[in-house]
mmCIF file of C-alpha atoms in Angstrom:
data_model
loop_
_atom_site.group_PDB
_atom_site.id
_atom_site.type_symbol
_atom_site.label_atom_id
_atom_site.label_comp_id
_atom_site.label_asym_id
_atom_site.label_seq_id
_atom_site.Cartn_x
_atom_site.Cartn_y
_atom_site.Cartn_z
ATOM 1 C CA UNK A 1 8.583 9.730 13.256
ATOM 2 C CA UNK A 2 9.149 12.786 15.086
ATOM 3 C CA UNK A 3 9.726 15.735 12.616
ATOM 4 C CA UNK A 4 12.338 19.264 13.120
ATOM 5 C CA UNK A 5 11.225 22.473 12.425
ATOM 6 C CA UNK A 6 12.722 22.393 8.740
ATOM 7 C CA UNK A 7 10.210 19.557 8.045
ATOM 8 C CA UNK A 8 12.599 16.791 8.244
ATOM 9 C CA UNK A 9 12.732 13.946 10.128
ATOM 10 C CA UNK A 10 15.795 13.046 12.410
ATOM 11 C CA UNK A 11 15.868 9.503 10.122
ATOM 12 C CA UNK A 12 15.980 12.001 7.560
ATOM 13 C CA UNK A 13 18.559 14.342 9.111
ATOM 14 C CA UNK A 14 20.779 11.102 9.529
ATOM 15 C CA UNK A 15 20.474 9.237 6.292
ATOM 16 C CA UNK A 16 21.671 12.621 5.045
ATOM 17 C CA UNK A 17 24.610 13.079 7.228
ATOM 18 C CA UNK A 18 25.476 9.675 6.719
ATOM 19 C CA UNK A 19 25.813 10.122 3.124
ATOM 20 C CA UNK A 20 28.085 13.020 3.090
ATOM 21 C CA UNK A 21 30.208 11.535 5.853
ATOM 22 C CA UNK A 22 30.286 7.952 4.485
ATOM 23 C CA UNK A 23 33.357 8.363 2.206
ATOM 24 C CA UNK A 24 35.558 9.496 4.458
ATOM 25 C CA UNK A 25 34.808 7.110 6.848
ATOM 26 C CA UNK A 26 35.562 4.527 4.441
ATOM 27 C CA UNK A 27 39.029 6.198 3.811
ATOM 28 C CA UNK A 28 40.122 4.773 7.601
ATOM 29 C CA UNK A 29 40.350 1.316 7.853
ATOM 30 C CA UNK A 30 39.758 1.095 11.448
ATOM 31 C CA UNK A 31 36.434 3.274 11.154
ATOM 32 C CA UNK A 32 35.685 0.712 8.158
ATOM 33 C CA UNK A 33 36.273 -2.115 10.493
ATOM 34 C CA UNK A 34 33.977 -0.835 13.203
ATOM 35 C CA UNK A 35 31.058 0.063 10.950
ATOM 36 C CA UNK A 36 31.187 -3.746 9.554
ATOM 37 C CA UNK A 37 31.107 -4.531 13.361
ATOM 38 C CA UNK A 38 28.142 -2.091 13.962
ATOM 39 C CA UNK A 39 26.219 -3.223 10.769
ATOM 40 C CA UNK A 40 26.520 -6.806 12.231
ATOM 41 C CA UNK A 41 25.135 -6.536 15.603
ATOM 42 C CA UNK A 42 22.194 -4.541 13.744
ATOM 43 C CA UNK A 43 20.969 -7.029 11.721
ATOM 44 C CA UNK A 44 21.430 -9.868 14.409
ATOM 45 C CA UNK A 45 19.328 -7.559 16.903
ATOM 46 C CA UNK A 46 16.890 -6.920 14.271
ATOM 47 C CA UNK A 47 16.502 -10.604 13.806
ATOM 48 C CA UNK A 48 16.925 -11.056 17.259
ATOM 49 C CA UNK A 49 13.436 -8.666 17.767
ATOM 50 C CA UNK A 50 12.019 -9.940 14.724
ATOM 51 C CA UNK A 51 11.900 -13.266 16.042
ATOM 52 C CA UNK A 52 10.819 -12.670 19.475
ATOM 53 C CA UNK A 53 7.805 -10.632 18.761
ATOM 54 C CA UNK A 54 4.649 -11.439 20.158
ATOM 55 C CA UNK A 55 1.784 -12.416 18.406
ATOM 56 C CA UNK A 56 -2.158 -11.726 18.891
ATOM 57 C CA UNK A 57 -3.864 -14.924 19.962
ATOM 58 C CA UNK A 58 -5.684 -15.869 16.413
ATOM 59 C CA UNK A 59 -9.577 -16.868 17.308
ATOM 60 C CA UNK A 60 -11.178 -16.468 13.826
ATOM 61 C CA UNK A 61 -11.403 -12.503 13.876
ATOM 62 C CA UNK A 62 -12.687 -10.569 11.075
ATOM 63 C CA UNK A 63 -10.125 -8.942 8.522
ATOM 64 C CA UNK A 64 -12.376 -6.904 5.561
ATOM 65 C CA UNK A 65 -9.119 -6.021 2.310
ATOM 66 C CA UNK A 66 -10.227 -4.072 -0.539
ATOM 67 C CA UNK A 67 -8.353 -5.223 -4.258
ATOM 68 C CA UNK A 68 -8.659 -9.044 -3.410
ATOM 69 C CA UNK A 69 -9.086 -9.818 -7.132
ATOM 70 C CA UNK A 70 -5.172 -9.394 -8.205
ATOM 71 C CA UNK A 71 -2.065 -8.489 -5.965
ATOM 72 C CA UNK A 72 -1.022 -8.210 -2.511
ATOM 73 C CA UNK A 73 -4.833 -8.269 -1.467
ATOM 74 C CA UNK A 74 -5.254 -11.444 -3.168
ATOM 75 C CA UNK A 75 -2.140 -13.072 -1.306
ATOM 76 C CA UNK A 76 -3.300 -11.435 1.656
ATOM 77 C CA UNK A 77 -6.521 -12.708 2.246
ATOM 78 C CA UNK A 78 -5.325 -16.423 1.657
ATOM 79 C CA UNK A 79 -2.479 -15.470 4.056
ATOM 80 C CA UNK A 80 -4.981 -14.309 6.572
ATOM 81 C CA UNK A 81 -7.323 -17.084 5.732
ATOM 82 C CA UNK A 82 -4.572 -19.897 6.156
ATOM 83 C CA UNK A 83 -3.940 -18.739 9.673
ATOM 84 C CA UNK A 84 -7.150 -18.813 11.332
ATOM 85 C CA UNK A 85 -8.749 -14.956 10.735
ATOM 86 C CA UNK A 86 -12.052 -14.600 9.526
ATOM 87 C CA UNK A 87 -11.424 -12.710 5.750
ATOM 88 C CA UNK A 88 -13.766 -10.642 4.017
ATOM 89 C CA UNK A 89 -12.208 -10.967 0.390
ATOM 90 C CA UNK A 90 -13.374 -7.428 -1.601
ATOM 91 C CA UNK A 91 -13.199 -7.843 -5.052
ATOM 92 C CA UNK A 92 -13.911 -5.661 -8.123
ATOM 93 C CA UNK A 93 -15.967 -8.732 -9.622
ATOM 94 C CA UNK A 94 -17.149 -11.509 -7.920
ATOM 95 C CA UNK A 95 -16.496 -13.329 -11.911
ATOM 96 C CA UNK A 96 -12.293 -12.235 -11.927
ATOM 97 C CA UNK A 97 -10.001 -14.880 -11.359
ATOM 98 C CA UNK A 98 -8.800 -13.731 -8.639
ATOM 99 C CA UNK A 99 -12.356 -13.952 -6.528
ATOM 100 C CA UNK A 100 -13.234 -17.033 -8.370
ATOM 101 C CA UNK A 101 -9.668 -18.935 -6.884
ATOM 102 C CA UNK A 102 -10.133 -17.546 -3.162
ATOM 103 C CA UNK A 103 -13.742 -18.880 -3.144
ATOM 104 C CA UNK A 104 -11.873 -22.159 -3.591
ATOM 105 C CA UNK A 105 -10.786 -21.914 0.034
ATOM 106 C CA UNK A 106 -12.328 -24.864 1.648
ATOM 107 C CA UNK A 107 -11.743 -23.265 5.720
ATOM 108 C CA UNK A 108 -15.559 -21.789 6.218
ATOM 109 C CA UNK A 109 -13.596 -18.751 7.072
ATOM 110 C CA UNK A 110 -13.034 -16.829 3.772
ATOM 111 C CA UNK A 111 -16.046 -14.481 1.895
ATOM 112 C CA UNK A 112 -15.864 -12.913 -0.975
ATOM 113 C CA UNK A 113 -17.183 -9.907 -1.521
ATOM 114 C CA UNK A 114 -18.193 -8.159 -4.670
ATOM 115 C CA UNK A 115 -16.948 -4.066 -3.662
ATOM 116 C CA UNK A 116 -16.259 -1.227 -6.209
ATOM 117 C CA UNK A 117 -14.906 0.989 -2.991
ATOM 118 C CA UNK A 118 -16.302 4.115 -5.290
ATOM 119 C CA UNK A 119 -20.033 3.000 -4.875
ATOM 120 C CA UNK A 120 -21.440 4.190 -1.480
ATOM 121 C CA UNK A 121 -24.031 1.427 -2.025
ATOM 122 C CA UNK A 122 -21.628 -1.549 -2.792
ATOM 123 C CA UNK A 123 -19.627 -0.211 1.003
ATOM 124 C CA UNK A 124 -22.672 -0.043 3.052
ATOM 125 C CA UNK A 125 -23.959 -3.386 1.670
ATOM 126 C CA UNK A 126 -20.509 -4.524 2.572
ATOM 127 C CA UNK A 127 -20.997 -3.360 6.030
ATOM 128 C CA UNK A 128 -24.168 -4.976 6.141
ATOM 129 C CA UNK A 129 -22.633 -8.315 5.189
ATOM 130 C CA UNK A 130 -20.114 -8.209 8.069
ATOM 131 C CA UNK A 131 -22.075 -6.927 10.821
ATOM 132 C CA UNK A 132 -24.399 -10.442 10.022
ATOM 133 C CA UNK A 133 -21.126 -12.604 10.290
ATOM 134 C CA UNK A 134 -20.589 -11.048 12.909
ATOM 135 C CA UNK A 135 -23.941 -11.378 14.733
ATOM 136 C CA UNK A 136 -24.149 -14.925 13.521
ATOM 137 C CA UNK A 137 -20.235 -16.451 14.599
ATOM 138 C CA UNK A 138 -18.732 -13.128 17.228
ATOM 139 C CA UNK A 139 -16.088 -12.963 14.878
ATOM 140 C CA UNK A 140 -16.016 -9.346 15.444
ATOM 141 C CA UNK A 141 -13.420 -7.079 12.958
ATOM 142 C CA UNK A 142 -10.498 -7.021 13.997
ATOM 143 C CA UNK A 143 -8.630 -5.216 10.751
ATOM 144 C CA UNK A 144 -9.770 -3.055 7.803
ATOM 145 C CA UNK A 145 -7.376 -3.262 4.976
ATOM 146 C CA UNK A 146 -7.123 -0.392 2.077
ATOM 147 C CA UNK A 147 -5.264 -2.201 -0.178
ATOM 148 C CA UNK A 148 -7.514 -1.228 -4.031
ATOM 149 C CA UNK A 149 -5.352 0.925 -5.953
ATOM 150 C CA UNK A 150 -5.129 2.152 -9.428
ATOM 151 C CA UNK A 151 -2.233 3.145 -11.611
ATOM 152 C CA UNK A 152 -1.944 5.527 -13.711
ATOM 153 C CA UNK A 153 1.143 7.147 -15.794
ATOM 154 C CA UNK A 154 1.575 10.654 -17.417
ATOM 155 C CA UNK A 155 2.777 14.264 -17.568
ATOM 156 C CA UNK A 156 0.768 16.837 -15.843
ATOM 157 C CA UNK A 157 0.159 18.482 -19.654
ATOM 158 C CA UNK A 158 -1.118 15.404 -21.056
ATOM 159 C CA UNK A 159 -3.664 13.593 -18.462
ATOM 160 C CA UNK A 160 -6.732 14.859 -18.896
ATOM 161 C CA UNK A 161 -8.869 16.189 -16.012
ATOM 162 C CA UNK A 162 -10.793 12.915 -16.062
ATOM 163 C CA UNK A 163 -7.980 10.830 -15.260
ATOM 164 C CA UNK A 164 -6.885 12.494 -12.635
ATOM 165 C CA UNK A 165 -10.121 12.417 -10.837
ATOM 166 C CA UNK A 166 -11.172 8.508 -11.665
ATOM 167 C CA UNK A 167 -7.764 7.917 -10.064
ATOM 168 C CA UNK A 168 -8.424 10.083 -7.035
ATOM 169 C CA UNK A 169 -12.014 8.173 -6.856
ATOM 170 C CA UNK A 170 -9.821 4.894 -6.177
ATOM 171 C CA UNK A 171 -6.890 5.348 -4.299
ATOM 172 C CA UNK A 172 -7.650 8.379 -2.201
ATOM 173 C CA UNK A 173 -11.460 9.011 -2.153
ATOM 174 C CA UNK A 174 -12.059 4.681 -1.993
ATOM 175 C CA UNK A 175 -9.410 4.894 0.953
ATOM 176 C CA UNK A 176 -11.604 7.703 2.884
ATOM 177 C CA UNK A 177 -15.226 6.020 1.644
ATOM 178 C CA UNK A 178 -14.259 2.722 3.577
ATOM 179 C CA UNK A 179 -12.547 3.152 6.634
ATOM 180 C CA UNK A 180 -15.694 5.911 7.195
ATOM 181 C CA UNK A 181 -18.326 3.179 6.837
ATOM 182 C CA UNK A 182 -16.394 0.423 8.877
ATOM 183 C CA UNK A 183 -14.702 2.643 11.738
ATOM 184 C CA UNK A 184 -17.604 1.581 13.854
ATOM 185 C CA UNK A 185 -16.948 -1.618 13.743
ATOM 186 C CA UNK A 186 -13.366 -1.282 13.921
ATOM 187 C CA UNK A 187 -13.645 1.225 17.252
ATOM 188 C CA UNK A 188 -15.813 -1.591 19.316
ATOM 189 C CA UNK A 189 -12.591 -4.098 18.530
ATOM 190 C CA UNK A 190 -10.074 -1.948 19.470
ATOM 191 C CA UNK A 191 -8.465 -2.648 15.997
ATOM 192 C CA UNK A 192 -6.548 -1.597 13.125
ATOM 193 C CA UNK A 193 -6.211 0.128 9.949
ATOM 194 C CA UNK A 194 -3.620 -0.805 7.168
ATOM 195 C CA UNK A 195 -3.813 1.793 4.602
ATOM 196 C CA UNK A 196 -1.594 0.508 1.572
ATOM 197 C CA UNK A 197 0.450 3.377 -0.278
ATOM 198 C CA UNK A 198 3.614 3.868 -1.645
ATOM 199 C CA UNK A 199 6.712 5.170 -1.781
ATOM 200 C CA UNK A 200 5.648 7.286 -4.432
ATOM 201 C CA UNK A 201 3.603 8.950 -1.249
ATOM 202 C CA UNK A 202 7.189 9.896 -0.193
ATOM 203 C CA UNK A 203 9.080 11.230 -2.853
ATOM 204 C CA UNK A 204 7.670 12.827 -6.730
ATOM 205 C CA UNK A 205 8.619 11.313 -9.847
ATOM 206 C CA UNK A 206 8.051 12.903 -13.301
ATOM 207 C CA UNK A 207 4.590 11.426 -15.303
ATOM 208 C CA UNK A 208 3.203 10.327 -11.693
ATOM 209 C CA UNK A 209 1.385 13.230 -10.671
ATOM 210 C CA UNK A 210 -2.117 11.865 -10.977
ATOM 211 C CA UNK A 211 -0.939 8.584 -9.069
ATOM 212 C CA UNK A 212 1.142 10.622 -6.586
ATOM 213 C CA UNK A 213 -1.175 13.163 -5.606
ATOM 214 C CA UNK A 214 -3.394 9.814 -4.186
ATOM 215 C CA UNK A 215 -0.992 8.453 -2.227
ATOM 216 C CA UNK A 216 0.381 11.463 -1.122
ATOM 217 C CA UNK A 217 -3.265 12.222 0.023
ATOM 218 C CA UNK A 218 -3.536 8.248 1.388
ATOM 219 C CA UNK A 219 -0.446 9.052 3.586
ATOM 220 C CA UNK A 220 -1.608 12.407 4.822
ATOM 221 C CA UNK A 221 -4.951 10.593 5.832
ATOM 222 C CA UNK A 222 -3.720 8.170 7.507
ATOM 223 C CA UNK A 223 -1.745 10.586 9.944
ATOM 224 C CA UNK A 224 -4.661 12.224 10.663
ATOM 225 C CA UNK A 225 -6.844 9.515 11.231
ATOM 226 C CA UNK A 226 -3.822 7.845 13.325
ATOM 227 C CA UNK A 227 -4.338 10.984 15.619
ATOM 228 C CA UNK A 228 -7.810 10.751 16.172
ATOM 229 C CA UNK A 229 -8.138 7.220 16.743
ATOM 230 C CA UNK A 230 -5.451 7.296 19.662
ATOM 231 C CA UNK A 231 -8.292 8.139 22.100
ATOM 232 C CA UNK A 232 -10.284 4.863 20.997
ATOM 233 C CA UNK A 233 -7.270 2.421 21.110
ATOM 234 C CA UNK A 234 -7.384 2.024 16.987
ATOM 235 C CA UNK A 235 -3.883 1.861 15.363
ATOM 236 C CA UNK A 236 -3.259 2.949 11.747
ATOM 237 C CA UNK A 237 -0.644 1.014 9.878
ATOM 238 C CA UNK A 238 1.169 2.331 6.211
ATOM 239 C CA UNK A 239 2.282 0.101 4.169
ATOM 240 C CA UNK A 240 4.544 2.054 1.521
ATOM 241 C CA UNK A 241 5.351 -0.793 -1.248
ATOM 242 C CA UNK A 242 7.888 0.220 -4.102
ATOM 243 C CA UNK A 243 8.569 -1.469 -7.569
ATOM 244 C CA UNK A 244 6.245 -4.632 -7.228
ATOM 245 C CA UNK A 245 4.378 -3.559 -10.739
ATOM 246 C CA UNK A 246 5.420 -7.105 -12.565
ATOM 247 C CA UNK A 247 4.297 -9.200 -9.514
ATOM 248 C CA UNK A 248 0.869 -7.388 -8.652
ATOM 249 C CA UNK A 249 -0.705 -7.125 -11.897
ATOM 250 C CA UNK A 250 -0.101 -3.712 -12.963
ATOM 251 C CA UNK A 251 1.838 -4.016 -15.457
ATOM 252 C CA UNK A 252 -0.199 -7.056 -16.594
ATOM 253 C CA UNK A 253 -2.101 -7.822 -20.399
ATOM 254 C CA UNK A 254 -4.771 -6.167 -19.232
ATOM 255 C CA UNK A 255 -3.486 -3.713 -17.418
ATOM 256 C CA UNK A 256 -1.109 -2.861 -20.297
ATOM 257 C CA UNK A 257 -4.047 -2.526 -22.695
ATOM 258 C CA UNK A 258 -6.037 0.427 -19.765
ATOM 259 C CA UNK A 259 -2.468 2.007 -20.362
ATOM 260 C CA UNK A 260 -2.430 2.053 -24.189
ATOM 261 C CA UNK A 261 -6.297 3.002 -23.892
ATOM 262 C CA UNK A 262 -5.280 6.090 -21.557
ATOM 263 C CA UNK A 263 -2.116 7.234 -23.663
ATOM 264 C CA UNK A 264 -4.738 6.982 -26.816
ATOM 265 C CA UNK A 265 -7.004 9.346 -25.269
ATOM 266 C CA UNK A 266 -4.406 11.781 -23.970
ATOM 267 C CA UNK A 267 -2.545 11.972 -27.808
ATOM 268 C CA UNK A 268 -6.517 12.670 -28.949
ATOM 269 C CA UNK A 269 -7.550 15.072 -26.134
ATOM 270 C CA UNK A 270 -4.258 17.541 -25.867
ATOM 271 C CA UNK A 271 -4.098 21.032 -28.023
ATOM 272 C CA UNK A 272 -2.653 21.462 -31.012
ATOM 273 C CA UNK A 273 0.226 23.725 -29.111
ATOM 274 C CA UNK A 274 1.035 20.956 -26.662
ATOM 275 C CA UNK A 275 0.804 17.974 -29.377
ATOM 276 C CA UNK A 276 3.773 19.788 -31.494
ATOM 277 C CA UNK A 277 5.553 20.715 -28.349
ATOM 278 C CA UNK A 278 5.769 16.878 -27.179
ATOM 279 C CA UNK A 279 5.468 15.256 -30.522
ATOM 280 C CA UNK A 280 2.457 13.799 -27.902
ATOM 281 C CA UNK A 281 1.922 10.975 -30.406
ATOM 282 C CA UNK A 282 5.461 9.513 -30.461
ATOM 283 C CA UNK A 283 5.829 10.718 -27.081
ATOM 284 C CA UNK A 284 3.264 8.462 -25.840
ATOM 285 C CA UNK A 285 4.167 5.504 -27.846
ATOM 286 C CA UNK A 286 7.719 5.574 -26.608
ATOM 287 C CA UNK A 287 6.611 6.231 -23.151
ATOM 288 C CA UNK A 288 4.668 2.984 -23.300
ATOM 289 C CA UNK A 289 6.872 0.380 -24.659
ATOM 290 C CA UNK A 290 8.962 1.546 -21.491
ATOM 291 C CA UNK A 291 5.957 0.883 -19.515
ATOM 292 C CA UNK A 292 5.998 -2.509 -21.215
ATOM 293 C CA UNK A 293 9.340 -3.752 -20.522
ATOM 294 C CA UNK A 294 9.403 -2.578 -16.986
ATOM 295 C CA UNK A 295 7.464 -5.408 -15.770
ATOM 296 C CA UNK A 296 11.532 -7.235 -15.942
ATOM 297 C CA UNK A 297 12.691 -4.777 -13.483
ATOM 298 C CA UNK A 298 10.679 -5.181 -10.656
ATOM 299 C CA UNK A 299 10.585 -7.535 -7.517
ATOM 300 C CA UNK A 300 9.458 -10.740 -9.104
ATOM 301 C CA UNK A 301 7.618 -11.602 -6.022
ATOM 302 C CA UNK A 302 4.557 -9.719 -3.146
ATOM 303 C CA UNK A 303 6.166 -11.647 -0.094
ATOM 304 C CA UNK A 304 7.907 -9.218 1.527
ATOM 305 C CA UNK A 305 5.182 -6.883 1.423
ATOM 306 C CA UNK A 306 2.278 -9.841 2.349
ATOM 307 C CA UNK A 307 5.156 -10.041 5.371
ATOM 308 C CA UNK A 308 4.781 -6.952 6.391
ATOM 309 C CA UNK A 309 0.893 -6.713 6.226
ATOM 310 C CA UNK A 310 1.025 -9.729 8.257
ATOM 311 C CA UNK A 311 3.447 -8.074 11.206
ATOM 312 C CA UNK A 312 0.814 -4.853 11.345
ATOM 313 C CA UNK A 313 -1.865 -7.401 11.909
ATOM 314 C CA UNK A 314 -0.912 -9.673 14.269
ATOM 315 C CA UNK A 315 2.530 -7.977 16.187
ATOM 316 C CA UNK A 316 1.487 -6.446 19.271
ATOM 317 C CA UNK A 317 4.127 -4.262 19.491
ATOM 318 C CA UNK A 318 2.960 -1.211 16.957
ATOM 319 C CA UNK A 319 4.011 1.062 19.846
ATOM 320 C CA UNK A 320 7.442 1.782 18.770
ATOM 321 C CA UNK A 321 8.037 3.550 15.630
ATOM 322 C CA UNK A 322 9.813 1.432 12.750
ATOM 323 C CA UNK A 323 10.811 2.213 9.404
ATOM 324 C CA UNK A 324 12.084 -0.087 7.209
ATOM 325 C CA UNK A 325 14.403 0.040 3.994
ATOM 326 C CA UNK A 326 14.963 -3.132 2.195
ATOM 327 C CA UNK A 327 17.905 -2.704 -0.391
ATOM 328 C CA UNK A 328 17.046 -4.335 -2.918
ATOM 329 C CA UNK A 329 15.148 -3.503 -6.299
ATOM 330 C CA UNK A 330 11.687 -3.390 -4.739
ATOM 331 C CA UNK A 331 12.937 0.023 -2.383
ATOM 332 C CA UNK A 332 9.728 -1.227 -0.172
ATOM 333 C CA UNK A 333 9.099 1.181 2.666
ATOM 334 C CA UNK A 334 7.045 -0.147 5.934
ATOM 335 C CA UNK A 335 6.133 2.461 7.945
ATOM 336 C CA UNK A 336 4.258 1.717 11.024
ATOM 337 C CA UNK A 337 2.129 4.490 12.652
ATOM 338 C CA UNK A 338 2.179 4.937 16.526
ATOM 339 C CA UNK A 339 0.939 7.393 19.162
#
């Protein structure tokens, strides 16, 4: 969106004024009346677009997503597979779950791919796998998908150095190591990027620095990378999901139990002077039964955000800036990159 001087954006500028001016507003009846009115015709235009926007013509093109094995990248790729695009289905282990049920898919269409994204070897051979598809069907790729993510919770004082750079590896470093090694592929198509972040790649929240600094990084990235790729006809999608922890695995048994693992190793690793200051033991253990009940307060479902990945792929229209709010517990932001 386009940004003044002070660093904010005019959505910004008018969210703001709207808040401070929204009370009084309310106070007239007739001004109440008229914003009802207002809100009305917005959401019947936006349904109105919504529904009339066009579609690529779907001719088994290749999509490559990273994180297949759990999560929006899992729904995604039977999404994509289920409506005619050639996937490329990366997964952590070719043995999870998750890659054993998409290899179930009976289309032809739908590979799976074993791809740690911080193992230069695992992305080349991964590039070397497509470009043979490609050569043997002209499925070409159409999409690259940045979906793998790790999460990671803790104060600044208490995550060791380690953790924040095995999370960096993933979310931001992954992020650059891919699109690098399939950009060529992606600039002969014409194509598109979806770079998944978050809206903690917006705004900071206390014990997320490790896991904001990454997407922070992802969104800063993806700017850049929208900028250069103007000249070659390559758009750059962000996809800024919210509180979808319970529904994408994050806050699953396993996932729980890297968690307790981490917050072990931080109450073992921290000085004596910081341990009394935080009572780091207790601390930590309070910290994660929170963790462990939070999985009730988030959106109990990915659609909206398998939605959205869906729109950046197939809309044509990604030359108009949009920027999405959905009120509702999940606070998803979709923010859709243009020139």
């Amino acid at each position: 969106m386009a940004a003044l001087p002070i660093g904010l954006t005019y959505w910004d500028v008018g969210r703001l004024v709207a808040i401070v001016c929204l009370p009084l507003l309310l106070s007239c009846c007739y001004v109440t009346t008229v914003l009802v009115c207002l809100s009305v015709i917005y959401v019947a235009f936006f349904l109105y677009r919504k529904s009339t926007i066009k579609r690529i013509p779907i001719s088994g093109q290749g999509v490559l997503i990273t994180g297949c094995d759990t999560g929006f990248g899992h729904e995604f790729a039977k999404r994509l597979d289920s409506l005619g695009f050639t996937v490329f289905a990366g997964c952590l282990s070719e043995q999870s779950d998750g890659a054993k049920n998409l290899k179930t898919s009976k289309t032809g269409r739908l590979h799976v791919l074993g791809l740690n994204i911080t193992k230069d070897d695992e992305v080349l051979k991964a590039v070397t796998y497509v470009t043979k598809v490609h050569e043997k069907s002209g499925c070409g790729l159409w999409a690259l998908v940045n979906n793998a993510g790790l999460n990671m919770l803790g104060d600044i004082e208490l995550c060791t150095m380690e953790m924040f750079y095995k999370i960096s590896e993933v979310n931001m470093y992954g992020m650059v190591r891919v699109t690098k090694a399939f950009l060529p592929l992606i600039r002969k198509s014409k194509g598109r990027i979806l770079n998944t972040t978050s809206v903690k790649g917006r705004l900071c929240l206390p014990k997320n620095a490790a896991y904001g600094i990454t997407k922070f990084g992802g969104e800063a990235f993806s700017d850049v990378l929208r900028l250069e790729m103007l000249k070659f006809g390559v758009r750059v999608i962000v996809i800024e999901p919210g509180n979808y922890g319970g529904a994408t695995g994050m806050l699953n048994e396993q996932s729980l139990k890297a968690i307790k693992r981490d917050f072990n190793a931080m109450a073992e690793k921290v000085s004596a002077e910081v341990q009394e200051v935080y009572n780091a033991k207790q601390y930590l253990e309070d910290l994660y039964k929170a963790v462990c009940g939070s999985s009730n307060s988030t959106y109990p479902g990915l659609k909206p955000v398998v939605d959205a990945m869906e729109d950046a792929v197939v809309s044509t229209h990604l030359n108009i800036d949009i920027l999405l709010m959905e009120a509702t517990p999940s606070m998803m932001y979709i923010a859709l990159l243009h020139d």
